[in-house]
PDB file of C-alpha atoms and ligand atoms in Angstrom:
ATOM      1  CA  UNK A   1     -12.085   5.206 -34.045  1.00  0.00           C
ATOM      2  CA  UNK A   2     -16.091   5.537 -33.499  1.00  0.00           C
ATOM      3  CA  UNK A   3     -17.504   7.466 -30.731  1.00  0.00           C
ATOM      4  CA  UNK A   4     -20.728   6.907 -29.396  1.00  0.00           C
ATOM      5  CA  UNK A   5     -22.910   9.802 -27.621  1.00  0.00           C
ATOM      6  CA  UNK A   6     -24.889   9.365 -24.724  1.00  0.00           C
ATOM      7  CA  UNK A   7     -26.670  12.530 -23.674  1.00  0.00           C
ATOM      8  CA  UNK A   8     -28.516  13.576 -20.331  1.00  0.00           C
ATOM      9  CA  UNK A   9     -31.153  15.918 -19.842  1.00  0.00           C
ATOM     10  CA  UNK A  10     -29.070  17.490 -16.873  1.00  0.00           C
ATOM     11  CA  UNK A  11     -25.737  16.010 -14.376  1.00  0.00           C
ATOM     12  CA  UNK A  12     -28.375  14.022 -11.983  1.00  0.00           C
ATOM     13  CA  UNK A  13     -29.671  11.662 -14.776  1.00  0.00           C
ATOM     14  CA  UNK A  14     -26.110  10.802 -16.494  1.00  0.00           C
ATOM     15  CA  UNK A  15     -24.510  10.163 -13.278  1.00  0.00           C
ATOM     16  CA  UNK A  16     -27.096   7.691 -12.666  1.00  0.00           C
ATOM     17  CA  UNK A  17     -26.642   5.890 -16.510  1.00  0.00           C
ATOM     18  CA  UNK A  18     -22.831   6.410 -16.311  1.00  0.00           C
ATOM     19  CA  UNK A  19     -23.304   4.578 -12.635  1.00  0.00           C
ATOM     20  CA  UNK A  20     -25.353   2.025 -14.471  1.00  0.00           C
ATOM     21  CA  UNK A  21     -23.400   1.591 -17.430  1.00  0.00           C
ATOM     22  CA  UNK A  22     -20.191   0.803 -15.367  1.00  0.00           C
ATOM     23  CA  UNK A  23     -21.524  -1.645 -12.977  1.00  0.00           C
ATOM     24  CA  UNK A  24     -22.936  -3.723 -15.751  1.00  0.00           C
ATOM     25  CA  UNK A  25     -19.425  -3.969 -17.291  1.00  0.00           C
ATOM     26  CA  UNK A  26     -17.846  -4.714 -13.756  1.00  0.00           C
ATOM     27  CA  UNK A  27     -19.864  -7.053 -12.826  1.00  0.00           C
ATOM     28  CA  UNK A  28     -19.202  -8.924 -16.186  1.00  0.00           C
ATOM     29  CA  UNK A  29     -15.880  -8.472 -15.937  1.00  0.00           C
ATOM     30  CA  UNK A  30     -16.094 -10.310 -12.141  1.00  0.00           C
ATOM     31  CA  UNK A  31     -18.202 -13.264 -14.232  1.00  0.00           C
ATOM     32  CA  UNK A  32     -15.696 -13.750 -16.576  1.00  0.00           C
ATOM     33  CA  UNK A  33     -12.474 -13.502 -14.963  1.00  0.00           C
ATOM     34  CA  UNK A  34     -13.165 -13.421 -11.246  1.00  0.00           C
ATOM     35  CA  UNK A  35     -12.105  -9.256 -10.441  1.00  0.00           C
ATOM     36  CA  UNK A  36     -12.480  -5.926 -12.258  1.00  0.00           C
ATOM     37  CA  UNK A  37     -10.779  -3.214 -12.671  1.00  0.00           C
ATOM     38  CA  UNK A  38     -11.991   0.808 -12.994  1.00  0.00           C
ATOM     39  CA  UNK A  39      -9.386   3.689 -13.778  1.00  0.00           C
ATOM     40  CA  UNK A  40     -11.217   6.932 -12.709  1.00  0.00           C
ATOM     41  CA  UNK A  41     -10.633  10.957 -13.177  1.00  0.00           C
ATOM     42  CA  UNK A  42     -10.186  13.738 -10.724  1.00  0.00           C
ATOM     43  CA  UNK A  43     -11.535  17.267 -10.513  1.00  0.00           C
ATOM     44  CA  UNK A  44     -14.604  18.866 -10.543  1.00  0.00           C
ATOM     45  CA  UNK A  45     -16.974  16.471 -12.830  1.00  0.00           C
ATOM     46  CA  UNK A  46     -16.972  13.021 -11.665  1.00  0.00           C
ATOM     47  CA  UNK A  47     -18.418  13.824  -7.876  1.00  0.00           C
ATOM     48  CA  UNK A  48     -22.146  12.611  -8.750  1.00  0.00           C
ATOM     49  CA  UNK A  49     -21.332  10.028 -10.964  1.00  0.00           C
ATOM     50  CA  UNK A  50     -19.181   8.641  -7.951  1.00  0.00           C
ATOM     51  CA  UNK A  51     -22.209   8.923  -5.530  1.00  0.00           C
ATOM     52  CA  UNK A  52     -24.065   7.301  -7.762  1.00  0.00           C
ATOM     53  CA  UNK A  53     -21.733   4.451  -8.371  1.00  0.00           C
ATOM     54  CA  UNK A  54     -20.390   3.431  -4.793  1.00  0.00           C
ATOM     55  CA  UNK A  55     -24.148   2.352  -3.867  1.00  0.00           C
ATOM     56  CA  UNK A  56     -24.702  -0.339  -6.625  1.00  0.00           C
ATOM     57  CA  UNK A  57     -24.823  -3.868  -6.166  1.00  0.00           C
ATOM     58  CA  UNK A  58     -21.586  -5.344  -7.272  1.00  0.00           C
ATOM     59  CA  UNK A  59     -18.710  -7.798  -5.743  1.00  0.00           C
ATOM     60  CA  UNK A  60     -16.873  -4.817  -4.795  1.00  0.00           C
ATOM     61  CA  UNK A  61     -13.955  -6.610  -3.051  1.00  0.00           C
ATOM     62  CA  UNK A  62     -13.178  -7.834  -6.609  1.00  0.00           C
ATOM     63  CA  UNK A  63     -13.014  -4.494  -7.995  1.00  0.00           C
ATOM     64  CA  UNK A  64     -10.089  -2.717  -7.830  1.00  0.00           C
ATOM     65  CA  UNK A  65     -10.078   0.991  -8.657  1.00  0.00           C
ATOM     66  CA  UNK A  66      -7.534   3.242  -9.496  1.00  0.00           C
ATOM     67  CA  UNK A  67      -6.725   6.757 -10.945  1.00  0.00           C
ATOM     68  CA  UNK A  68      -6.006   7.642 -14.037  1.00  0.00           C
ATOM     69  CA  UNK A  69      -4.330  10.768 -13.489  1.00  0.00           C
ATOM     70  CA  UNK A  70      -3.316  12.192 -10.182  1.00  0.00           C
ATOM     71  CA  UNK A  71      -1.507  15.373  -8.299  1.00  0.00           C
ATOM     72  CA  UNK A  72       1.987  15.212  -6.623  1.00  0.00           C
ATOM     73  CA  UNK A  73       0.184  15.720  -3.088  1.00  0.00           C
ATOM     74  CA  UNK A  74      -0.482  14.447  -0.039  1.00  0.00           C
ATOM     75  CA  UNK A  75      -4.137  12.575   0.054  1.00  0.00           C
ATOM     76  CA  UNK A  76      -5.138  14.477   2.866  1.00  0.00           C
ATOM     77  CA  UNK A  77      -5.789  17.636   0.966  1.00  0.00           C
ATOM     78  CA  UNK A  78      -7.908  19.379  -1.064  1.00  0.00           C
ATOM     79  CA  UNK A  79      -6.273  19.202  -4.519  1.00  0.00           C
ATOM     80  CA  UNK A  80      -5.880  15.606  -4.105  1.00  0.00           C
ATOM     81  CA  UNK A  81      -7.613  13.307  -6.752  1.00  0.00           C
ATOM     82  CA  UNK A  82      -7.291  10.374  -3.976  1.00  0.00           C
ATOM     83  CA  UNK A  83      -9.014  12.196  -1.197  1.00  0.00           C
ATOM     84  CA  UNK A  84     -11.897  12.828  -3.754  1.00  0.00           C
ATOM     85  CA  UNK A  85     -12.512   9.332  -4.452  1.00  0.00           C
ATOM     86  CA  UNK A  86     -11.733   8.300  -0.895  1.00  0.00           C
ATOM     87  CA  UNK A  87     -14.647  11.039  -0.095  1.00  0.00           C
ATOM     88  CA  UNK A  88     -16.970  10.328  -3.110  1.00  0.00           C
ATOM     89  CA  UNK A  89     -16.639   6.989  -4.453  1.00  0.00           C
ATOM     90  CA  UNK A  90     -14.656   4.611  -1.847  1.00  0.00           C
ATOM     91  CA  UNK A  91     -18.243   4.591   0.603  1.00  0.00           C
ATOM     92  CA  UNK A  92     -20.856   2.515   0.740  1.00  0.00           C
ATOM     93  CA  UNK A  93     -21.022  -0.759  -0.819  1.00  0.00           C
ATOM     94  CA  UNK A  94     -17.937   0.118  -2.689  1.00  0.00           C
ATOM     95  CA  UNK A  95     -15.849   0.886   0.854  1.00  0.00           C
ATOM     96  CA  UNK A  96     -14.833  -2.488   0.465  1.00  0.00           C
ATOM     97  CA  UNK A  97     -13.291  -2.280  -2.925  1.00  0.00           C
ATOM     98  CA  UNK A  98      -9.373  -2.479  -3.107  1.00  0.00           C
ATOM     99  CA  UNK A  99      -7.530   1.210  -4.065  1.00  0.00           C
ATOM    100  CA  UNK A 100      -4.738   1.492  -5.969  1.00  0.00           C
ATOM    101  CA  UNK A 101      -3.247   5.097  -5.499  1.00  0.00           C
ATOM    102  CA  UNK A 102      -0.901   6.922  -7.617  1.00  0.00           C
ATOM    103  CA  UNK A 103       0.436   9.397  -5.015  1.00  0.00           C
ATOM    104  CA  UNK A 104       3.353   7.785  -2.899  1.00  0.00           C
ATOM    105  CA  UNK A 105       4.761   9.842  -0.376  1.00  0.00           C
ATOM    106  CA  UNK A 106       8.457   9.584  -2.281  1.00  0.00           C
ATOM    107  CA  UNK A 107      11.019  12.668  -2.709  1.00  0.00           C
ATOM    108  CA  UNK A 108       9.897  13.248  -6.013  1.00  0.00           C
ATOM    109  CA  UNK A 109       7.312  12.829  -8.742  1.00  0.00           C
ATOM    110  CA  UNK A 110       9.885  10.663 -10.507  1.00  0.00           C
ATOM    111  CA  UNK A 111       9.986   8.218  -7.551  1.00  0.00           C
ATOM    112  CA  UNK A 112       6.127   8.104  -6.694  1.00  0.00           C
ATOM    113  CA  UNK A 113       5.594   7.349 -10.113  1.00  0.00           C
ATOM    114  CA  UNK A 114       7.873   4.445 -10.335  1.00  0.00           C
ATOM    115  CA  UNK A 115       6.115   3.252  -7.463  1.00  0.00           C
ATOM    116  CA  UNK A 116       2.771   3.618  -8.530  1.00  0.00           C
ATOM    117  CA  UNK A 117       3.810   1.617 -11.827  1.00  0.00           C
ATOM    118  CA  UNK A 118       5.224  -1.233  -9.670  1.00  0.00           C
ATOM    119  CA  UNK A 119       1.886  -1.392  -7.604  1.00  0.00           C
ATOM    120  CA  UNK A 120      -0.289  -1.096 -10.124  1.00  0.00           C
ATOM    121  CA  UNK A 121       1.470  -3.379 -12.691  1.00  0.00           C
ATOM    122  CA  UNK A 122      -0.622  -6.461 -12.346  1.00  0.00           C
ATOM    123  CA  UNK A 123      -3.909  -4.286 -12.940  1.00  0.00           C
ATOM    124  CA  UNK A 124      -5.492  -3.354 -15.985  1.00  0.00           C
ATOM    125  CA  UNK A 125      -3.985  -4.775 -19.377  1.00  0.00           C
ATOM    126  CA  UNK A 126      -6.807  -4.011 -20.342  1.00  0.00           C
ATOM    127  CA  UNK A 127      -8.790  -1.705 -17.523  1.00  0.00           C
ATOM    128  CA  UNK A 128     -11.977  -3.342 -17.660  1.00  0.00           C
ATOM    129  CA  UNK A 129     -13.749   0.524 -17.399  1.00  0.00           C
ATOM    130  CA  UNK A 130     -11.521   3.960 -17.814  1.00  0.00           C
ATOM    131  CA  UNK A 131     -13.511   6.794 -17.135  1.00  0.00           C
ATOM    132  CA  UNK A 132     -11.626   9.988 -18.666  1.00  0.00           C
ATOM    133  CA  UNK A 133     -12.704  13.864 -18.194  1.00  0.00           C
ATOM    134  CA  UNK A 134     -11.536  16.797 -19.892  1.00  0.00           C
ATOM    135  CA  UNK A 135     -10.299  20.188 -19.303  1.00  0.00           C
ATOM    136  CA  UNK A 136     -11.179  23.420 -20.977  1.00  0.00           C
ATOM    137  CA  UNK A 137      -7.802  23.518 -22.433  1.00  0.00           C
ATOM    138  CA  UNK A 138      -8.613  19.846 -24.224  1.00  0.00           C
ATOM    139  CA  UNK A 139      -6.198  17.867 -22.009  1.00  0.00           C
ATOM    140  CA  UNK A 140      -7.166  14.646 -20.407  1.00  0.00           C
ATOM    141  CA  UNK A 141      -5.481  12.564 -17.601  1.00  0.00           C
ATOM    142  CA  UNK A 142      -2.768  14.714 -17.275  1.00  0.00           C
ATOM    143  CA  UNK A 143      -1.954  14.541 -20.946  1.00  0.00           C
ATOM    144  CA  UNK A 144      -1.240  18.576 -20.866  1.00  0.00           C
ATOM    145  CA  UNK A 145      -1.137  20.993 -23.726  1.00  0.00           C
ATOM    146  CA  UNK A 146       2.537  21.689 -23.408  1.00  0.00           C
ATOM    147  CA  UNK A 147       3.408  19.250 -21.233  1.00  0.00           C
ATOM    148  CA  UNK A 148       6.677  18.726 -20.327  1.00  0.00           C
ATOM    149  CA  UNK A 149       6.574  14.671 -21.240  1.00  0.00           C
ATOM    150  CA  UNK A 150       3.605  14.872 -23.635  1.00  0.00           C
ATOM    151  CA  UNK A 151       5.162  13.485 -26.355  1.00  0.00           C
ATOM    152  CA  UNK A 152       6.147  10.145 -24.711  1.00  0.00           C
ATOM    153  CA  UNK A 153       2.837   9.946 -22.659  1.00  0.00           C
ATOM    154  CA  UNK A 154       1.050   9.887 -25.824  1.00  0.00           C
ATOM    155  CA  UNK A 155       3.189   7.623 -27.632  1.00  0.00           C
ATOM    156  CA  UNK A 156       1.511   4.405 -28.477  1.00  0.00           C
ATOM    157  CA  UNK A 157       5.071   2.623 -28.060  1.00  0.00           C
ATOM    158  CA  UNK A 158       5.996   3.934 -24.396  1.00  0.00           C
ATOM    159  CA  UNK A 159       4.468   0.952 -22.063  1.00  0.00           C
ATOM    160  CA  UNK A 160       1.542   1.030 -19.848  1.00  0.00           C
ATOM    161  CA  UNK A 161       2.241   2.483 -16.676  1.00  0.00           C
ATOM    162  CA  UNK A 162       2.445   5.799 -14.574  1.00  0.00           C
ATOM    163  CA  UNK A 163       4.662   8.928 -15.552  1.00  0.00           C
ATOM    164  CA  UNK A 164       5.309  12.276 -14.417  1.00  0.00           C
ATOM    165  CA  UNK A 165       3.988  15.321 -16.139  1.00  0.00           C
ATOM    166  CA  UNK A 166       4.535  19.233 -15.756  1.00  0.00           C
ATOM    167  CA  UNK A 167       2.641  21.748 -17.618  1.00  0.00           C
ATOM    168  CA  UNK A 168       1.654  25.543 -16.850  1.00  0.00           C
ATOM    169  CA  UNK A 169      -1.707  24.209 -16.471  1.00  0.00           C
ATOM    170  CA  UNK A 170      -1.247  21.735 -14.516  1.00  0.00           C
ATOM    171  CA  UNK A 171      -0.354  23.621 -10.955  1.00  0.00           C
ATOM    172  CA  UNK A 172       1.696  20.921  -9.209  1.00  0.00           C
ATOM    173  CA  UNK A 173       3.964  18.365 -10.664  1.00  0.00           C
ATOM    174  CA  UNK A 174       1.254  15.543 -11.986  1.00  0.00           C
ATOM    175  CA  UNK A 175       1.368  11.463 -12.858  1.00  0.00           C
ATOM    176  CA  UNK A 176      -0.408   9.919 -15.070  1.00  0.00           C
ATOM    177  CA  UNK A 177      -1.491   6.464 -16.953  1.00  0.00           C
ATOM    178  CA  UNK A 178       0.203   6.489 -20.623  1.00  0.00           C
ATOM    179  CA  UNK A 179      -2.024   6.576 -23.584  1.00  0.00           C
ATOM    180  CA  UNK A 180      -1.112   3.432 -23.952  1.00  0.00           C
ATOM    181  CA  UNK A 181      -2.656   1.831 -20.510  1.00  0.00           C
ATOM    182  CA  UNK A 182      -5.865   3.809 -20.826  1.00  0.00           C
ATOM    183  CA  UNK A 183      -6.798   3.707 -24.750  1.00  0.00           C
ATOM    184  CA  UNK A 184      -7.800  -0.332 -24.658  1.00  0.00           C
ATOM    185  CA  UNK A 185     -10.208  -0.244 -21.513  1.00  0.00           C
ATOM    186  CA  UNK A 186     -12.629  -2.877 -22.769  1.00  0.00           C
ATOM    187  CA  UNK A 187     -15.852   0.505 -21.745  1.00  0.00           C
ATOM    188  CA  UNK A 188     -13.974   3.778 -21.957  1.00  0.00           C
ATOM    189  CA  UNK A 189     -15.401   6.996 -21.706  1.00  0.00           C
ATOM    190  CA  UNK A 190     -15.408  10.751 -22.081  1.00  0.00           C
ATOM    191  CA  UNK A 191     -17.434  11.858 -19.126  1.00  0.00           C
ATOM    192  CA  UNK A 192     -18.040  15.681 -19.698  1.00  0.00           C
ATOM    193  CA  UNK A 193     -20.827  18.066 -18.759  1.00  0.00           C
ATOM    194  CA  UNK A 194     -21.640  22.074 -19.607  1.00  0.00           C
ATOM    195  CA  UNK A 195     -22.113  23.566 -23.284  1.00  0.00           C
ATOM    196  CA  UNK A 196     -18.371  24.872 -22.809  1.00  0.00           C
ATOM    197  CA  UNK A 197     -16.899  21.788 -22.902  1.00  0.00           C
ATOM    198  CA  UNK A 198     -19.390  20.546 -25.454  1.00  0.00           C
ATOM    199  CA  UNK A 199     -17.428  23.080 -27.865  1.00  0.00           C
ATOM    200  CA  UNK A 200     -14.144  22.387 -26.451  1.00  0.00           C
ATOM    201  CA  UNK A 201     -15.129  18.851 -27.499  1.00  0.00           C
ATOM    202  CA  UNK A 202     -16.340  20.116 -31.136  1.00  0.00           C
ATOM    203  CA  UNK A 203     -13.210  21.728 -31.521  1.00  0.00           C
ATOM    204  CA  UNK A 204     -11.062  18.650 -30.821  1.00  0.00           C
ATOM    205  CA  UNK A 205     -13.292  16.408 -32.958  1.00  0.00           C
ATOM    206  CA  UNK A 206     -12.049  18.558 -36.010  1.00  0.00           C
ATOM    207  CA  UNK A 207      -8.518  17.512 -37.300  1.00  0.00           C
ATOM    208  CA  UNK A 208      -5.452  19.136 -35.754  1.00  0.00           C
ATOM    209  CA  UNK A 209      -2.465  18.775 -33.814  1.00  0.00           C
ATOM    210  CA  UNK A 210      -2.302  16.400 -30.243  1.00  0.00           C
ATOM    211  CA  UNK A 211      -0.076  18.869 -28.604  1.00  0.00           C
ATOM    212  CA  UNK A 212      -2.576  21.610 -29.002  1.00  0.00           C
ATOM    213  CA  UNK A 213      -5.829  19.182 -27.600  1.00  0.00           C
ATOM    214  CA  UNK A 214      -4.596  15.866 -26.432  1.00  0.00           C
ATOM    215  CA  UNK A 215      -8.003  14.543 -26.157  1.00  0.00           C
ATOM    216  CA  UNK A 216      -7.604  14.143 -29.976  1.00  0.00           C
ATOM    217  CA  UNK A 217      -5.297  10.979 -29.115  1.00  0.00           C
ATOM    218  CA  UNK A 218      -8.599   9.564 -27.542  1.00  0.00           C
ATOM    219  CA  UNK A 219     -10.362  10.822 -29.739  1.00  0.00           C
ATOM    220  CA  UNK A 220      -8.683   9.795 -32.940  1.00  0.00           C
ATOM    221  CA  UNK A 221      -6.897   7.240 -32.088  1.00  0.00           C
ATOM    222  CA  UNK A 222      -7.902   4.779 -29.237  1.00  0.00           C
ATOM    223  CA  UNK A 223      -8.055   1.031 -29.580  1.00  0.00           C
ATOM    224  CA  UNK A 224     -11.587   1.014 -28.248  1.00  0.00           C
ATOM    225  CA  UNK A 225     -14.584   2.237 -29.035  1.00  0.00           C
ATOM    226  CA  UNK A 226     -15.313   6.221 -27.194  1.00  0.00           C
ATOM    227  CA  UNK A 227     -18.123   6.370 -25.523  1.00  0.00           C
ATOM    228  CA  UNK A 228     -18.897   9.930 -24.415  1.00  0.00           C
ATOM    229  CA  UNK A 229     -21.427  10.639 -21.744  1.00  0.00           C
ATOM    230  CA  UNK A 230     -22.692  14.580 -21.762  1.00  0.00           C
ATOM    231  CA  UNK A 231     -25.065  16.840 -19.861  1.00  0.00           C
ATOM    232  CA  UNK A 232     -25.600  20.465 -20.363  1.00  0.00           C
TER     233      UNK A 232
HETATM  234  O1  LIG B   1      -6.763  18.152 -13.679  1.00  0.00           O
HETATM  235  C1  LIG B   1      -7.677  17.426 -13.930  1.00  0.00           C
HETATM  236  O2  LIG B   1      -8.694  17.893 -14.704  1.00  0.00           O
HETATM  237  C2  LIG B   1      -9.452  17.046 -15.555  1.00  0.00           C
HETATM  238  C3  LIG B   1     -10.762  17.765 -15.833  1.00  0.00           C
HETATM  239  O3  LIG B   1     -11.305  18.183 -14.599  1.00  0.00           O
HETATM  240  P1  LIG B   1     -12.638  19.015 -14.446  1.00  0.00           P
HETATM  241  O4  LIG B   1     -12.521  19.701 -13.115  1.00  0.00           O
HETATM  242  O5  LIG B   1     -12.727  19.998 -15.574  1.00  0.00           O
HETATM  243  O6  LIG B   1     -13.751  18.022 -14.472  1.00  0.00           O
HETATM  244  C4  LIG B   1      -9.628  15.669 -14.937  1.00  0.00           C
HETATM  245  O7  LIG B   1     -10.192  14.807 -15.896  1.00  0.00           O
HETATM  246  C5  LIG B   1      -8.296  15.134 -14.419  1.00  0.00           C
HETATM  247  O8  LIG B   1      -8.427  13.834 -13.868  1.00  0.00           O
HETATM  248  C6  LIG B   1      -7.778  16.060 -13.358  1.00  0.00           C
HETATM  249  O9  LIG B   1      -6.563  15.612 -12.802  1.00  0.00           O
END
């Protein structure tokens, strides 16, 4: 697998070429098949990049975007991956792109993600862009050190899809994309900022075991080319 590094002089100026990158690619991806699709992370990194992206020029109504990881709560809250791209990304010109949740408001994580891998089944074989983050603990998505289903999420032979993972360091019950729906995206990318995770990163690069850093499944062995985009 090759990697290619893209880095920033600070978050402003990669959330601008991440914004850039991505609408190039989904606006091919409209040219040459008539829609796009984007897979996006939650938590605390992708806010600017977001901004950024939901004011370009693009045939948004032929974009549909999704998560690629999500928590088992409602949308309205603040720990809800949804409500940030509702808040951040779903504005602007891109208000009028279709959403694909994850969250389903079903009796258990079990049934929400059976849902969200019947509504999301005709989307993304390939993802025409996933953009993946990373924690300080080197998972990604919600591909967990310890995770309760890690094993089969990152099993090239369980089907694309969305699954339910618990981990200590997850906090609430989580679903995710498989390894297998998200490794093939036709741009994917590490998004990642701060000289923490820039070691964290280092660390994973280095040959090991997936269960302790499953980044190194991306990072080691995706279909597709990596491309990571950094900023101290
Ligand atoms: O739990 C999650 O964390 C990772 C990394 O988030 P960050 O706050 O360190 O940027 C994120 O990629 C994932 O989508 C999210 O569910």
């Amino acid at each position: 697998m090759t990697a290619a590094m893209h880095v920033f002089d600070n978050g402003a100026a990669l959330a601008e070429g991440l914004a850039e990158a991505v609408a190039s690619t989904l606006s091919a991806a409209v040219a040459a098949r008539g829609k796009a699709s984007i897979a996006v992370s939650g938590g605390s990194t992708p806010k600017a990049f977001f901004k950024a992206l939901s004011g370009k020029a693009i045939d948004w109504p032929k974009v549909t975007v999704t998560l690629v990881d999500e928590r088992f709560v409602a949308p309205d809250g603040d720990r809800s991956n949804e409500k940030l791209v509702r808040d951040n990304l779903l504005i602007d010109a891109a208000a009028a792109a279709q959403f694909e949740p994850l969250y389903y408001p079903a009796a258990t994580a079990e049934d929400a993600a059976a849902a969200a891998t019947k509504q999301t089944a005709g989307t993304g074989h390939p993802f025409d862009v996933v953009i993946l983050g990373m924690g300080g603990d080197g998972h990604t998505a919600s591909f967990f050190p310890g995770g309760s289903r890690l094993a089969e999420a990152l099993d090239p032979a369980t089907p694309r899809g969305v699954m339910t993972m618990e981990a200590e360091g997850a906090g609430e019950p989580r679903l995710t994309f498989t390894f297998s729906s998200l490794q093939d995206a036709r741009l994917l990318v590490l998004h990642i900022e701060g000289a923490a995770k820039k070691d964290v990163l280092a660390k994973a690069e280095a040959p090991g075991d997936e269960a302790e850093m499953p980044i190194r499944a991306i990072l080691h062995r995706a279909a597709s080319p990596l491309h990571i985009y950094w900023a101290p």
